[in-house]
XYZ file of N, CA and C in Angstrom:
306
model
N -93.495 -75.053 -39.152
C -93.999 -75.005 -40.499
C -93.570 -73.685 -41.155
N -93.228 -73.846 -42.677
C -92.826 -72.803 -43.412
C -94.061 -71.581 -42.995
N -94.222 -70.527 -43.268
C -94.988 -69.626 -43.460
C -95.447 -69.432 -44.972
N -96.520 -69.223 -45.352
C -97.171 -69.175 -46.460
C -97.518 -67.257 -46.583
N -96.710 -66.923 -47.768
C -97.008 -65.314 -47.838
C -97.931 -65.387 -49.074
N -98.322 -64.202 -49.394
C -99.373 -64.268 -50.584
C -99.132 -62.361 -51.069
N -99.645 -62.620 -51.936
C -99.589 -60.999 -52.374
C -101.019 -60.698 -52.906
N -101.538 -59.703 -52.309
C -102.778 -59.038 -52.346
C -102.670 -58.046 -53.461
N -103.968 -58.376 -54.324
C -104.239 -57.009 -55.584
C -105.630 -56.966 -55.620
N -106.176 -55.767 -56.449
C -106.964 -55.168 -56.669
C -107.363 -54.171 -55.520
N -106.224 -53.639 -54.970
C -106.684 -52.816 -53.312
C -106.872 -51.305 -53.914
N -107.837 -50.969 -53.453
C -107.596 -49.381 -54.197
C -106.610 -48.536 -53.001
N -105.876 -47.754 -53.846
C -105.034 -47.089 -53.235
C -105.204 -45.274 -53.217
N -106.474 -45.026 -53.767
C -106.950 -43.646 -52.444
C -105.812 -43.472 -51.506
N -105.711 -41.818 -51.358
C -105.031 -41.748 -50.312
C -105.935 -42.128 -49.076
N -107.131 -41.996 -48.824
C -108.257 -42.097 -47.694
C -107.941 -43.564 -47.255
N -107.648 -44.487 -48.453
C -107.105 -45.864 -47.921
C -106.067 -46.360 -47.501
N -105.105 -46.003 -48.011
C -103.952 -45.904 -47.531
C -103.402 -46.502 -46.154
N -103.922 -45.711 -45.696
C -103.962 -46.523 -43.889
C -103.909 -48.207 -43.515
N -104.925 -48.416 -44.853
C -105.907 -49.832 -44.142
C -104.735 -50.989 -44.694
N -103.770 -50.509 -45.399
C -102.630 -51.425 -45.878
C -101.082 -51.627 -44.957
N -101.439 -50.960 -43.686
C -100.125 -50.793 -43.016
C -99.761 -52.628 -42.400
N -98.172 -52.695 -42.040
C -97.865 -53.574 -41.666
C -97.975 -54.029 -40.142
N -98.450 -54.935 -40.067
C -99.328 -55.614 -38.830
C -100.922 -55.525 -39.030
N -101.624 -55.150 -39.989
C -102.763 -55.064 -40.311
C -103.633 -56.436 -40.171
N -104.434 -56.789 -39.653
C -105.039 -58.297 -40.069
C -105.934 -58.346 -41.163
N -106.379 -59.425 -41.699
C -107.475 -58.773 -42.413
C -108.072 -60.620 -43.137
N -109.697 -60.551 -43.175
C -109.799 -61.912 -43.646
C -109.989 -61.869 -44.842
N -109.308 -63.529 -45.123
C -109.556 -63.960 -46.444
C -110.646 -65.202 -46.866
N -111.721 -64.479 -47.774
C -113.304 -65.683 -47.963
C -113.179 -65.964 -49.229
N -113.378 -68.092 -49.475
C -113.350 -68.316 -51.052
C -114.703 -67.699 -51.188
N -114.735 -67.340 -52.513
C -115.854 -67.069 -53.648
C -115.749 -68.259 -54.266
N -116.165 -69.159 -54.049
C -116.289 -70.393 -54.951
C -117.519 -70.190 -55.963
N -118.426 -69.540 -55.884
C -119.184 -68.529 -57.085
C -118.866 -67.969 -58.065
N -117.111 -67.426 -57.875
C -117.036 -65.894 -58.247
C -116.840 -66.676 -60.191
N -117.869 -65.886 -60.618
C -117.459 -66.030 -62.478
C -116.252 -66.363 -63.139
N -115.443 -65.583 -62.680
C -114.173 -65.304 -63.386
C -112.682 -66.027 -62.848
N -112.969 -66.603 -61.725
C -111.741 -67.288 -61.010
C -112.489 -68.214 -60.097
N -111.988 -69.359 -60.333
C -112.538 -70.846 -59.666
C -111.889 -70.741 -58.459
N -110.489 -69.799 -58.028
C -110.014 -70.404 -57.179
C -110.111 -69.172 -56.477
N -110.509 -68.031 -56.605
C -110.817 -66.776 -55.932
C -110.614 -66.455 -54.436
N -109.939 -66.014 -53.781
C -110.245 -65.790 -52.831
C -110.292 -63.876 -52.290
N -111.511 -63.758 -51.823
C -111.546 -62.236 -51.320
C -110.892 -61.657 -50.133
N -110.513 -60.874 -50.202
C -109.490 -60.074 -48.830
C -110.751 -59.184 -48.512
N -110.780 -59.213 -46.989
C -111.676 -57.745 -46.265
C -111.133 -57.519 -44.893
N -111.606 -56.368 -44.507
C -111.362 -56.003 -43.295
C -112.801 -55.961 -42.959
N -112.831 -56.025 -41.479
C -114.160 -56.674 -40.715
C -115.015 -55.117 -40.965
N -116.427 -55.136 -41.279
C -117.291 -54.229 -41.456
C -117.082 -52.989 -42.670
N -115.702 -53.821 -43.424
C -116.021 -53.115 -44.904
C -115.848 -53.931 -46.337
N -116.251 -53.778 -47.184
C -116.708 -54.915 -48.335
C -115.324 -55.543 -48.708
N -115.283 -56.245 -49.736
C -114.341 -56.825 -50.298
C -113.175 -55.465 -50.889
N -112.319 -55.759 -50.142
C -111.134 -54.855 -50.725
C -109.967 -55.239 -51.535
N -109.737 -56.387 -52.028
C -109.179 -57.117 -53.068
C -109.051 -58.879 -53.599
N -107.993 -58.905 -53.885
C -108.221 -60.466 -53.882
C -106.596 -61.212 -53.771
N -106.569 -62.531 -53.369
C -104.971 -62.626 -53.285
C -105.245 -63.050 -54.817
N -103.442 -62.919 -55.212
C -103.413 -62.659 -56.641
C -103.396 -63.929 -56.765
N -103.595 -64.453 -57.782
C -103.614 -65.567 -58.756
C -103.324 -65.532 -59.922
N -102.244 -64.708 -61.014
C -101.522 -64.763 -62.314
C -100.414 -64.705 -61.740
N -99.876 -65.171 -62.949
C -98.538 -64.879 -62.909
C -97.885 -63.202 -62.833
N -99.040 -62.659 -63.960
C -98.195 -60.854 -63.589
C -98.741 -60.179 -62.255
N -99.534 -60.818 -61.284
C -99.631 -60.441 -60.201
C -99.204 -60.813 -58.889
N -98.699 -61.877 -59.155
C -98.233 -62.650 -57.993
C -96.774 -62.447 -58.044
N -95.869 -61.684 -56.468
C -94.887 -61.167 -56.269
C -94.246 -62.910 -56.161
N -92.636 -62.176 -56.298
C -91.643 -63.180 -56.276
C -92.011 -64.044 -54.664
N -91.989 -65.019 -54.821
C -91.456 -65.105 -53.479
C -92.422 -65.843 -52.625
N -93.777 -65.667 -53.403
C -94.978 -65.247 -52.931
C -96.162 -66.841 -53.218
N -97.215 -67.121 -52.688
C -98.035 -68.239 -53.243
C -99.449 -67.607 -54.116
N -99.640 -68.084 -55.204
C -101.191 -67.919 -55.623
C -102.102 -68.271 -54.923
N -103.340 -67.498 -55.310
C -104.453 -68.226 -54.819
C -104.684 -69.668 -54.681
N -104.596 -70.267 -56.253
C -104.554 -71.742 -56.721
C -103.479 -72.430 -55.659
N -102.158 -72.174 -55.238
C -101.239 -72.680 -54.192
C -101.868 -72.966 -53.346
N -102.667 -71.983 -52.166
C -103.323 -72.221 -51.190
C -104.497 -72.402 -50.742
N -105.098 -72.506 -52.002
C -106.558 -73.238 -52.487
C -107.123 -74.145 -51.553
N -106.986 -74.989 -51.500
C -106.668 -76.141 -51.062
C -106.323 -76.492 -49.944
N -105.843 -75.847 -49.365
C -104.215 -76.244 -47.882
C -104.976 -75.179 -46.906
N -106.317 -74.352 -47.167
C -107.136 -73.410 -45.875
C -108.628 -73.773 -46.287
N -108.952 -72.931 -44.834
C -110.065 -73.457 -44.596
C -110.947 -72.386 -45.915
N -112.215 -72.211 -45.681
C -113.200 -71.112 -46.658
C -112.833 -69.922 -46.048
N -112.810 -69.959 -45.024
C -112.264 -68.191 -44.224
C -110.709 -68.359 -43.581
N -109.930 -67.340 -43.531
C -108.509 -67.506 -42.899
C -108.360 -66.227 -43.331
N -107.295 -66.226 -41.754
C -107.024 -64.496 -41.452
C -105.474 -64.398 -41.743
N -104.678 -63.382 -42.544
C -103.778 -62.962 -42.706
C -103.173 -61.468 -42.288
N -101.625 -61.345 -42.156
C -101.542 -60.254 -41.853
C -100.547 -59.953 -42.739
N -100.640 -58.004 -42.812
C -99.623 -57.706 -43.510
C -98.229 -57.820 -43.540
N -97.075 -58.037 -43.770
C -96.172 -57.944 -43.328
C -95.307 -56.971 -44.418
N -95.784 -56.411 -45.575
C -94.945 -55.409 -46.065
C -95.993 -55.224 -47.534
N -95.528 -53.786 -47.481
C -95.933 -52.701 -48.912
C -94.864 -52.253 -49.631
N -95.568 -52.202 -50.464
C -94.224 -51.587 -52.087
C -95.648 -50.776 -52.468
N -94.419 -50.363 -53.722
C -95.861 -49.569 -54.413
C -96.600 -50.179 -55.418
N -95.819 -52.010 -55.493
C -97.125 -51.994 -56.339
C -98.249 -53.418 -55.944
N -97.643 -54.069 -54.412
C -98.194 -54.994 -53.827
C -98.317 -54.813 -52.307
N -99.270 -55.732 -52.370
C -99.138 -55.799 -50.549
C -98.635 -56.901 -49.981
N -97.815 -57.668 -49.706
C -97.629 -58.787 -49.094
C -97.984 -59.014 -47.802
N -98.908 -60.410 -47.600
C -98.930 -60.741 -46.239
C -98.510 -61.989 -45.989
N -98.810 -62.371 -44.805
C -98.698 -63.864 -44.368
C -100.135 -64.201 -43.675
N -100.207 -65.788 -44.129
C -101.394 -66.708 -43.884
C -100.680 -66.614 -42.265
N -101.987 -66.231 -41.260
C -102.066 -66.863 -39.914
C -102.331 -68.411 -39.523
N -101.612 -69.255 -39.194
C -102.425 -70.353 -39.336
C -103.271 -70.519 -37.810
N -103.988 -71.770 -37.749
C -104.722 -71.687 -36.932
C -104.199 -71.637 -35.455
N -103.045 -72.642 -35.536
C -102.446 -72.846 -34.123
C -101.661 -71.625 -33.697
N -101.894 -70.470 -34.451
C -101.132 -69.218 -34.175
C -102.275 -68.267 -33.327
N -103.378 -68.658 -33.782
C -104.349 -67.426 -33.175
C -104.720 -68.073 -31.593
């Protein structure tokens, strides 16, 4: 199966954070099917600290190459773990783990 990448925003980039964006990083992704402002929301965290962004879902946030939220909406479960596989300075890209991988 293809691999499904996604591009992560709203990460604050503190130097103190910095770290938590390196490549091979895991990190889960939970719908907000609540969340006000995006039906298709999904939150990025790392285990024992709050929500640290969201995969993107516009068009001016979502890298080339890359799937929206709305793309993979649908096609995962409510929780699914991704990892980083590369930083720029102005995204994070990862890849969806799928299940038969863990």
């Amino acid at each position: 199966m293809k691999p499904k990448h996604i591009t992560i925003t709203g990460l604050s980039y503190d130097e103190d954070d910095r770290f938590l964006y390196r490549p091979g990083r895991v990190f889960k992704c939970v719908k907000e099917k609540e969340n006000p402002y995006d039906e298709e929301a999904i939150g990025v965290q790392l285990e024992g600290i709050k929500i640290r962004g969201y995969v993107a879902n516009s068009v001016n946030t979502v890298a080339k190459g890359t799937m929206s939220a709305g793309r993979i909406y649908d096609k995962t479960d409510n929780e699914f773990d991704i990892i980083v596989r590369f930083v720029t300075r102005a995204s994070v890209i990862c890849e969806v783990i799928e299940e038969t991988e863990k």
